[in-house]
PDB file of C-alpha atoms in Angstrom:
ATOM      1  CA  SER A  12      12.641   6.740   0.684  1.00 47.00           C
ATOM      2  CA  GLN A  13      11.261   3.663  -1.176  1.00 52.00           C
ATOM      3  CA  GLN A  14      12.670   0.316   0.479  1.00 66.00           C
ATOM      4  CA  GLY A  15      10.947  -1.911  -2.505  1.00 72.00           C
ATOM      5  CA  GLU A  16      12.040  -0.971  -6.381  1.00 83.00           C
ATOM      6  CA  GLU A  17       9.966  -3.106  -8.818  1.00 86.00           C
ATOM      7  CA  ASP A  18      11.472  -4.331 -12.314  1.00 88.00           C
ATOM      8  CA  PRO A  19      10.396  -3.606 -14.965  1.00 93.00           C
ATOM      9  CA  GLN A  20       8.361  -0.361 -14.430  1.00 92.00           C
ATOM     10  CA  ALA A  21       5.420  -1.554 -17.263  1.00 95.00           C
ATOM     11  CA  LEU A  22       4.923  -5.188 -18.876  1.00 96.00           C
ATOM     12  CA  SER A  23       2.985  -5.952 -21.616  1.00 97.00           C
ATOM     13  CA  ILE A  24       1.963  -9.754 -22.682  1.00 97.00           C
ATOM     14  CA  GLN A  25      -0.623 -12.126 -24.246  1.00 97.00           C
ATOM     15  CA  GLU A  26      -3.296 -13.960 -22.285  1.00 97.00           C
ATOM     16  CA  GLY A  27      -1.734 -17.821 -21.422  1.00 97.00           C
ATOM     17  CA  GLU A  28       1.153 -16.175 -20.824  1.00 97.00           C
ATOM     18  CA  ASN A  29       3.600 -16.221 -17.788  1.00 98.00           C
ATOM     19  CA  ALA A  30       4.441 -12.656 -15.845  1.00 97.00           C
ATOM     20  CA  THR A  31       7.318 -12.015 -13.646  1.00 97.00           C
ATOM     21  CA  MET A  32       7.594  -8.822 -11.371  1.00 97.00           C
ATOM     22  CA  ASN A  33      10.982  -8.847  -9.727  1.00 96.00           C
ATOM     23  CA  CYS A  34      11.537  -6.299  -6.262  1.00 95.00           C
ATOM     24  CA  SER A  35      14.415  -5.259  -4.778  1.00 95.00           C
ATOM     25  CA  TYR A  36      15.014  -4.227  -1.268  1.00 93.00           C
ATOM     26  CA  LYS A  37      17.899  -2.504   0.748  1.00 90.00           C
ATOM     27  CA  THR A  38      17.996  -3.431   4.524  1.00 88.00           C
ATOM     28  CA  SER A  39      16.939  -6.100   6.378  1.00 89.00           C
ATOM     29  CA  ILE A  40      13.232  -7.773   6.553  1.00 89.00           C
ATOM     30  CA  ASN A  41      10.758  -9.121   8.787  1.00 89.00           C
ATOM     31  CA  ASN A  42       8.536 -10.067   5.481  1.00 91.00           C
ATOM     32  CA  LEU A  43       7.551  -9.273   1.989  1.00 94.00           C
ATOM     33  CA  GLN A  44       4.373  -8.447   0.973  1.00 95.00           C
ATOM     34  CA  TRP A  45       2.587  -8.032  -2.772  1.00 96.00           C
ATOM     35  CA  TYR A  46      -0.207  -6.085  -3.421  1.00 96.00           C
ATOM     36  CA  ARG A  47      -2.159  -5.144  -6.191  1.00 97.00           C
ATOM     37  CA  GLN A  48      -4.314  -2.339  -7.680  1.00 96.00           C
ATOM     38  CA  ASN A  49      -7.038  -2.138 -10.213  1.00 95.00           C
ATOM     39  CA  SER A  50      -7.057   1.305 -12.022  1.00 91.00           C
ATOM     40  CA  GLY A  51      -8.741   3.500  -9.908  1.00 88.00           C
ATOM     41  CA  ARG A  52      -9.248   1.404  -6.751  1.00 91.00           C
ATOM     42  CA  GLY A  53      -7.387   0.323  -3.917  1.00 93.00           C
ATOM     43  CA  LEU A  54      -4.710  -1.955  -3.159  1.00 96.00           C
ATOM     44  CA  VAL A  55      -5.781  -5.661  -2.227  1.00 96.00           C
ATOM     45  CA  HIS A  56      -2.888  -8.227  -0.608  1.00 96.00           C
ATOM     46  CA  LEU A  57      -1.929 -10.775  -2.395  1.00 97.00           C
ATOM     47  CA  ILE A  58       0.546 -12.780  -0.425  1.00 96.00           C
ATOM     48  CA  LEU A  59       3.190 -12.407   2.135  1.00 95.00           C
ATOM     49  CA  ILE A  60       6.058 -14.136   2.259  1.00 95.00           C
ATOM     50  CA  ARG A  61       8.275 -14.139   5.764  1.00 93.00           C
ATOM     51  CA  SER A  62      12.582 -13.825   5.854  1.00 93.00           C
ATOM     52  CA  ASN A  63      12.683 -17.208   6.617  1.00 95.00           C
ATOM     53  CA  GLU A  64      10.492 -18.457   4.037  1.00 97.00           C
ATOM     54  CA  ARG A  65      11.898 -18.892   0.553  1.00 97.00           C
ATOM     55  CA  GLU A  66       9.017 -19.550  -1.920  1.00 98.00           C
ATOM     56  CA  LYS A  67       4.823 -19.534  -1.321  1.00 97.00           C
ATOM     57  CA  HIS A  68       2.108 -20.130  -3.576  1.00 96.00           C
ATOM     58  CA  SER A  69      -1.032 -19.094  -3.768  1.00 95.00           C
ATOM     59  CA  GLY A  70      -3.403 -20.417  -7.018  1.00 97.00           C
ATOM     60  CA  ARG A  71      -1.885 -18.978 -10.259  1.00 97.00           C
ATOM     61  CA  LEU A  72       0.793 -16.562  -8.051  1.00 98.00           C
ATOM     62  CA  ARG A  73       4.444 -17.914  -7.325  1.00 98.00           C
ATOM     63  CA  VAL A  74       6.325 -15.886  -5.213  1.00 98.00           C
ATOM     64  CA  THR A  75      10.011 -16.559  -4.570  1.00 98.00           C
ATOM     65  CA  LEU A  76      12.495 -14.507  -1.978  1.00 98.00           C
ATOM     66  CA  ASP A  77      16.135 -14.408  -1.978  1.00 97.00           C
ATOM     67  CA  THR A  78      17.443 -12.418   1.312  1.00 95.00           C
ATOM     68  CA  SER A  79      20.980 -13.248   0.567  1.00 96.00           C
ATOM     69  CA  LYS A  80      20.165 -10.679  -3.070  1.00 96.00           C
ATOM     70  CA  LYS A  81      17.556  -8.762  -1.232  1.00 95.00           C
ATOM     71  CA  SER A  82      14.949  -9.570  -3.803  1.00 96.00           C
ATOM     72  CA  SER A  83      11.453 -10.949  -4.698  1.00 97.00           C
ATOM     73  CA  SER A  84       9.860 -12.116  -7.630  1.00 98.00           C
ATOM     74  CA  LEU A  85       6.485 -12.734  -8.536  1.00 98.00           C
ATOM     75  CA  LEU A  86       5.611 -14.727 -10.999  1.00 98.00           C
ATOM     76  CA  ILE A  87       1.764 -14.991 -12.278  1.00 98.00           C
ATOM     77  CA  THR A  88       1.157 -18.088 -14.455  1.00 98.00           C
ATOM     78  CA  ALA A  89      -1.247 -18.356 -17.187  1.00 97.00           C
ATOM     79  CA  SER A  90      -2.325 -14.820 -17.289  1.00 97.00           C
ATOM     80  CA  ARG A  91      -5.613 -13.360 -17.498  1.00 97.00           C
ATOM     81  CA  ALA A  92      -6.561 -10.430 -19.091  1.00 97.00           C
ATOM     82  CA  ALA A  93      -8.484  -9.689 -15.639  1.00 97.00           C
ATOM     83  CA  ASP A  94      -4.949  -9.653 -14.067  1.00 98.00           C
ATOM     84  CA  THR A  95      -4.411  -6.461 -15.804  1.00 98.00           C
ATOM     85  CA  ALA A  96      -3.338  -4.476 -12.755  1.00 97.00           C
ATOM     86  CA  SER A  97      -0.815  -2.650 -11.051  1.00 96.00           C
ATOM     87  CA  TYR A  98       2.020  -4.945  -8.737  1.00 97.00           C
ATOM     88  CA  PHE A  99       3.062  -3.775  -5.694  1.00 95.00           C
ATOM     89  CA  CYS A 100       6.002  -4.746  -3.611  1.00 95.00           C
ATOM     90  CA  ALA A 101       5.951  -3.718   0.105  1.00 93.00           C
ATOM     91  CA  THR A 102       8.780  -4.651   2.689  1.00 91.00           C
ATOM     92  CA  ASP A 103       8.280  -4.811   6.396  1.00 85.00           C
ATOM     93  CA  ALA A 104      12.013  -3.660   7.354  1.00 78.00           C
ATOM     94  CA  GLU A 105      13.370  -5.048  10.725  1.00 71.00           C
ATOM     95  CA  LEU A 106      13.951  -1.715  11.600  1.00 67.00           C
ATOM     96  CA  GLY A 107      11.412   0.134  10.076  1.00 59.00           C
ATOM     97  CA  GLY A 108       9.008   0.547  12.891  1.00 62.00           C
ATOM     98  CA  SER A 109       5.394   0.130  12.673  1.00 57.00           C
ATOM     99  CA  ARG A 110       5.300   0.386   8.431  1.00 75.00           C
ATOM    100  CA  LEU A 111       5.159  -0.957   5.594  1.00 85.00           C
ATOM    101  CA  THR A 112       7.382   0.802   2.629  1.00 87.00           C
ATOM    102  CA  PHE A 113       6.366   0.483  -0.868  1.00 91.00           C
ATOM    103  CA  GLY A 114       8.100   0.296  -4.190  1.00 89.00           C
ATOM    104  CA  GLU A 115       6.739   2.575  -7.300  1.00 90.00           C
ATOM    105  CA  GLY A 116       5.074  -0.819  -8.815  1.00 93.00           C
ATOM    106  CA  THR A 117       4.756  -2.989 -12.238  1.00 95.00           C
ATOM    107  CA  GLN A 118       2.259  -1.446 -14.370  1.00 95.00           C
ATOM    108  CA  LEU A 119       0.978  -5.161 -15.673  1.00 97.00           C
ATOM    109  CA  THR A 120      -1.717  -5.395 -19.223  1.00 97.00           C
ATOM    110  CA  VAL A 121      -2.279  -8.708 -20.295  1.00 97.00           C
ATOM    111  CA  ASN A 122      -3.891  -8.487 -23.950  1.00 96.00           C
ATOM    112  CA  PRO A 123      -6.593 -10.959 -24.840  1.00 93.00           C
TER     113      PRO A 123
ATOM    114  CA  ASN B  28     -19.229  -6.328   6.873  1.00 66.00           C
ATOM    115  CA  ALA B  29     -17.874  -3.298   4.821  1.00 81.00           C
ATOM    116  CA  GLY B  30     -13.730  -3.171   5.805  1.00 95.00           C
ATOM    117  CA  VAL B  31     -11.948   0.399   5.639  1.00 97.00           C
ATOM    118  CA  THR B  32     -14.474   2.574   4.279  1.00 97.00           C
ATOM    119  CA  GLN B  33     -13.221   6.220   3.143  1.00 97.00           C
ATOM    120  CA  THR B  34     -15.203   9.140   2.222  1.00 96.00           C
ATOM    121  CA  PRO B  35     -15.072  11.457   0.320  1.00 97.00           C
ATOM    122  CA  LYS B  36     -13.836   9.782  -3.347  1.00 96.00           C
ATOM    123  CA  PHE B  37     -13.354  12.872  -4.904  1.00 96.00           C
ATOM    124  CA  GLN B  38     -12.315  16.725  -3.727  1.00 96.00           C
ATOM    125  CA  VAL B  39     -11.413  19.578  -4.761  1.00 97.00           C
ATOM    126  CA  LEU B  40     -10.268  22.228  -2.530  1.00 97.00           C
ATOM    127  CA  LYS B  41      -8.507  26.351  -3.114  1.00 97.00           C
ATOM    128  CA  THR B  42      -5.561  26.767  -2.077  1.00 98.00           C
ATOM    129  CA  GLY B  43      -5.766  27.538   1.971  1.00 97.00           C
ATOM    130  CA  GLN B  44      -9.302  25.495   2.667  1.00 97.00           C
ATOM    131  CA  SER B  45      -8.828  22.856   5.533  1.00 96.00           C
ATOM    132  CA  MET B  46     -10.745  19.673   5.213  1.00 96.00           C
ATOM    133  CA  THR B  47     -10.967  16.263   6.420  1.00 98.00           C
ATOM    134  CA  LEU B  48     -10.668  12.827   5.012  1.00 98.00           C
ATOM    135  CA  GLN B  49     -12.803  10.642   6.976  1.00 98.00           C
ATOM    136  CA  CYS B  50     -11.535   6.751   7.063  1.00 98.00           C
ATOM    137  CA  ALA B  51     -13.420   3.986   9.426  1.00 98.00           C
ATOM    138  CA  GLN B  52     -12.935   0.406   9.499  1.00 97.00           C
ATOM    139  CA  ASP B  53     -15.336  -2.621  11.200  1.00 96.00           C
ATOM    140  CA  MET B  54     -12.690  -5.498  11.255  1.00 94.00           C
ATOM    141  CA  ASN B  55     -11.235  -4.109  15.082  1.00 93.00           C
ATOM    142  CA  HIS B  56      -8.331  -3.084  13.701  1.00 94.00           C
ATOM    143  CA  GLU B  57      -5.392  -1.964  16.038  1.00 92.00           C
ATOM    144  CA  TYR B  58      -3.238  -0.734  13.381  1.00 92.00           C
ATOM    145  CA  MET B  59      -4.200   2.230  11.253  1.00 94.00           C
ATOM    146  CA  SER B  60      -2.295   4.660   8.751  1.00 94.00           C
ATOM    147  CA  TRP B  61      -2.716   6.902   6.204  1.00 96.00           C
ATOM    148  CA  TYR B  62      -0.614   6.401   2.439  1.00 96.00           C
ATOM    149  CA  ARG B  63      -0.599   8.913  -0.258  1.00 97.00           C
ATOM    150  CA  GLN B  64       0.104   7.478  -3.774  1.00 96.00           C
ATOM    151  CA  ASP B  65       1.498   9.496  -6.629  1.00 93.00           C
ATOM    152  CA  PRO B  66       2.370   9.101  -9.980  1.00 83.00           C
ATOM    153  CA  GLY B  67       5.955   7.906  -9.681  1.00 76.00           C
ATOM    154  CA  MET B  68       6.351   7.777  -6.334  1.00 77.00           C
ATOM    155  CA  GLY B  69       4.393   4.513  -5.022  1.00 84.00           C
ATOM    156  CA  LEU B  70       2.415   4.885  -2.475  1.00 92.00           C
ATOM    157  CA  ARG B  71       4.250   7.080   0.797  1.00 93.00           C
ATOM    158  CA  LEU B  72       3.259   6.685   4.539  1.00 92.00           C
ATOM    159  CA  ILE B  73       1.836  10.210   6.037  1.00 95.00           C
ATOM    160  CA  HIS B  74       0.771   8.949   9.707  1.00 95.00           C
ATOM    161  CA  TYR B  75      -0.052   5.934  11.835  1.00 92.00           C
ATOM    162  CA  SER B  76      -2.098   4.740  14.761  1.00 93.00           C
ATOM    163  CA  VAL B  77      -1.163   1.546  16.622  1.00 90.00           C
ATOM    164  CA  GLY B  78      -4.530   2.218  18.562  1.00 91.00           C
ATOM    165  CA  ALA B  79      -6.990   4.932  20.210  1.00 93.00           C
ATOM    166  CA  GLY B  80      -5.315   7.789  21.615  1.00 94.00           C
ATOM    167  CA  ILE B  81      -1.718   6.380  19.992  1.00 93.00           C
ATOM    168  CA  THR B  82      -0.496   8.061  16.531  1.00 95.00           C
ATOM    169  CA  ASP B  83       2.460   8.344  15.349  1.00 92.00           C
ATOM    170  CA  GLN B  84       4.410  10.294  12.067  1.00 92.00           C
ATOM    171  CA  GLY B  85       5.262   7.891   8.840  1.00 90.00           C
ATOM    172  CA  GLU B  86       7.837   9.265   5.668  1.00 89.00           C
ATOM    173  CA  VAL B  87       5.841  12.771   4.736  1.00 94.00           C
ATOM    174  CA  PRO B  88       3.645  14.220   7.711  1.00 96.00           C
ATOM    175  CA  ASN B  89       3.951  17.592   7.063  1.00 96.00           C
ATOM    176  CA  GLY B  90       0.572  19.558   6.508  1.00 96.00           C
ATOM    177  CA  TYR B  91      -1.971  16.883   8.172  1.00 97.00           C
ATOM    178  CA  ASN B  92      -3.047  15.985  11.446  1.00 97.00           C
ATOM    179  CA  VAL B  93      -4.540  12.705  12.620  1.00 97.00           C
ATOM    180  CA  SER B  94      -6.247  11.656  15.619  1.00 96.00           C
ATOM    181  CA  ARG B  95      -7.302   7.982  16.896  1.00 97.00           C
ATOM    182  CA  SER B  96      -9.856   9.068  20.033  1.00 96.00           C
ATOM    183  CA  THR B  97     -12.296   5.078  18.420  1.00 96.00           C
ATOM    184  CA  THR B  98     -10.663   2.123  17.419  1.00 95.00           C
ATOM    185  CA  GLU B  99     -12.833   2.714  14.253  1.00 97.00           C
ATOM    186  CA  ASP B 100     -12.135   5.647  12.707  1.00 97.00           C
ATOM    187  CA  PHE B 101      -9.140   7.379  11.895  1.00 98.00           C
ATOM    188  CA  PRO B 102      -9.660  11.028   9.895  1.00 98.00           C
ATOM    189  CA  LEU B 103      -6.894  12.757   8.648  1.00 98.00           C
ATOM    190  CA  ARG B 104      -7.019  16.429   8.843  1.00 98.00           C
ATOM    191  CA  LEU B 105      -5.276  18.861   6.073  1.00 96.00           C
ATOM    192  CA  LEU B 106      -5.188  22.512   7.687  1.00 92.00           C
ATOM    193  CA  SER B 107      -3.971  24.360   5.225  1.00 96.00           C
ATOM    194  CA  ALA B 108      -4.453  22.907   1.226  1.00 96.00           C
ATOM    195  CA  ALA B 109      -1.398  23.504  -0.540  1.00 97.00           C
ATOM    196  CA  PRO B 110      -1.255  21.726  -5.085  1.00 97.00           C
ATOM    197  CA  SER B 111       1.503  20.273  -3.204  1.00 96.00           C
ATOM    198  CA  GLN B 112      -0.724  17.882  -1.417  1.00 97.00           C
ATOM    199  CA  THR B 113      -2.741  16.984  -4.905  1.00 97.00           C
ATOM    200  CA  SER B 114      -2.554  13.310  -4.921  1.00 97.00           C
ATOM    201  CA  VAL B 115      -4.914   9.993  -4.208  1.00 97.00           C
ATOM    202  CA  TYR B 116      -5.215   9.061  -0.243  1.00 98.00           C
ATOM    203  CA  PHE B 117      -5.448   5.632   0.729  1.00 97.00           C
ATOM    204  CA  CYS B 118      -6.600   4.214   4.359  1.00 97.00           C
ATOM    205  CA  ALA B 119      -5.491   1.191   5.585  1.00 95.00           C
ATOM    206  CA  SER B 120      -5.986  -0.704   8.180  1.00 95.00           C
ATOM    207  CA  SER B 121      -4.081  -4.214   9.815  1.00 93.00           C
ATOM    208  CA  TYR B 122      -4.893  -6.501  12.814  1.00 89.00           C
ATOM    209  CA  HIS B 123      -1.608  -5.738  14.760  1.00 79.00           C
ATOM    210  CA  LEU B 124       1.107  -3.634  14.787  1.00 66.00           C
ATOM    211  CA  ARG B 125       3.763  -5.546  12.941  1.00 67.00           C
ATOM    212  CA  GLY B 126       3.823  -7.172   9.350  1.00 68.00           C
ATOM    213  CA  GLU B 127       0.215  -8.032   9.311  1.00 83.00           C
ATOM    214  CA  LYS B 128      -1.098  -7.859   5.596  1.00 90.00           C
ATOM    215  CA  LEU B 129      -2.966  -4.626   5.128  1.00 93.00           C
ATOM    216  CA  PHE B 130      -6.579  -3.522   4.201  1.00 95.00           C
ATOM    217  CA  PHE B 131      -7.059  -0.740   2.168  1.00 96.00           C
ATOM    218  CA  GLY B 132      -9.894   1.532   1.245  1.00 96.00           C
ATOM    219  CA  SER B 133     -10.554   2.586  -2.143  1.00 95.00           C
ATOM    220  CA  GLY B 134      -9.141   5.914  -1.920  1.00 96.00           C
ATOM    221  CA  THR B 135      -9.894   9.629  -2.179  1.00 97.00           C
ATOM    222  CA  GLN B 136      -8.691  11.811  -4.648  1.00 96.00           C
ATOM    223  CA  LEU B 137      -7.792  15.502  -4.195  1.00 97.00           C
ATOM    224  CA  SER B 138      -7.340  18.153  -6.144  1.00 97.00           C
ATOM    225  CA  VAL B 139      -6.081  21.757  -4.601  1.00 97.00           C
ATOM    226  CA  LEU B 140      -5.961  24.383  -6.896  1.00 96.00           C
TER     227      LEU B 140
END
């Protein structure tokens, strides 16, 4: 069963615009992570936010976490064509054992 | 520093054949895992290992075997391939057991006819 669910499934924007992707999960977590996957490649870790954190920044990325709503959002500012990829959230559940559980991903397309 | 290396990149099997997907990491990671990725299903954990000689099942272990004889290697064996095992397989590793970011290999595209 999927712990994290991303929304929307697909997002198409113009270069320079901001992109926001959301992730909802079901159980209490230790941390939540966001990954990026370019077509035909493996996943690359973007950012990790712990359950006691509310916001983290990394370059043009901003991640928020609301544990009361069991949700997270990933904001990419000033998007570029090179940001075109699938984005996945992954949760490390408190009672999940030694595993990260991934959502189905959001396909982001940034048009030049 | 190669990171996580998976071989082969592509493989076509006939139903009933067996094969081994190789995974090696050179980062001295304790934790290694195998995921499969299917359209609309995200990534699902097959098996994982928290150190040499220690393995455990993930969400979808049936039809797959693993072993961990060294820290570096974590092969995934398909004993008798089935069309339902057509998927993209990813190996991933991290330093420790819990909560660490994963380093992924580039994947193996497997088709079972």
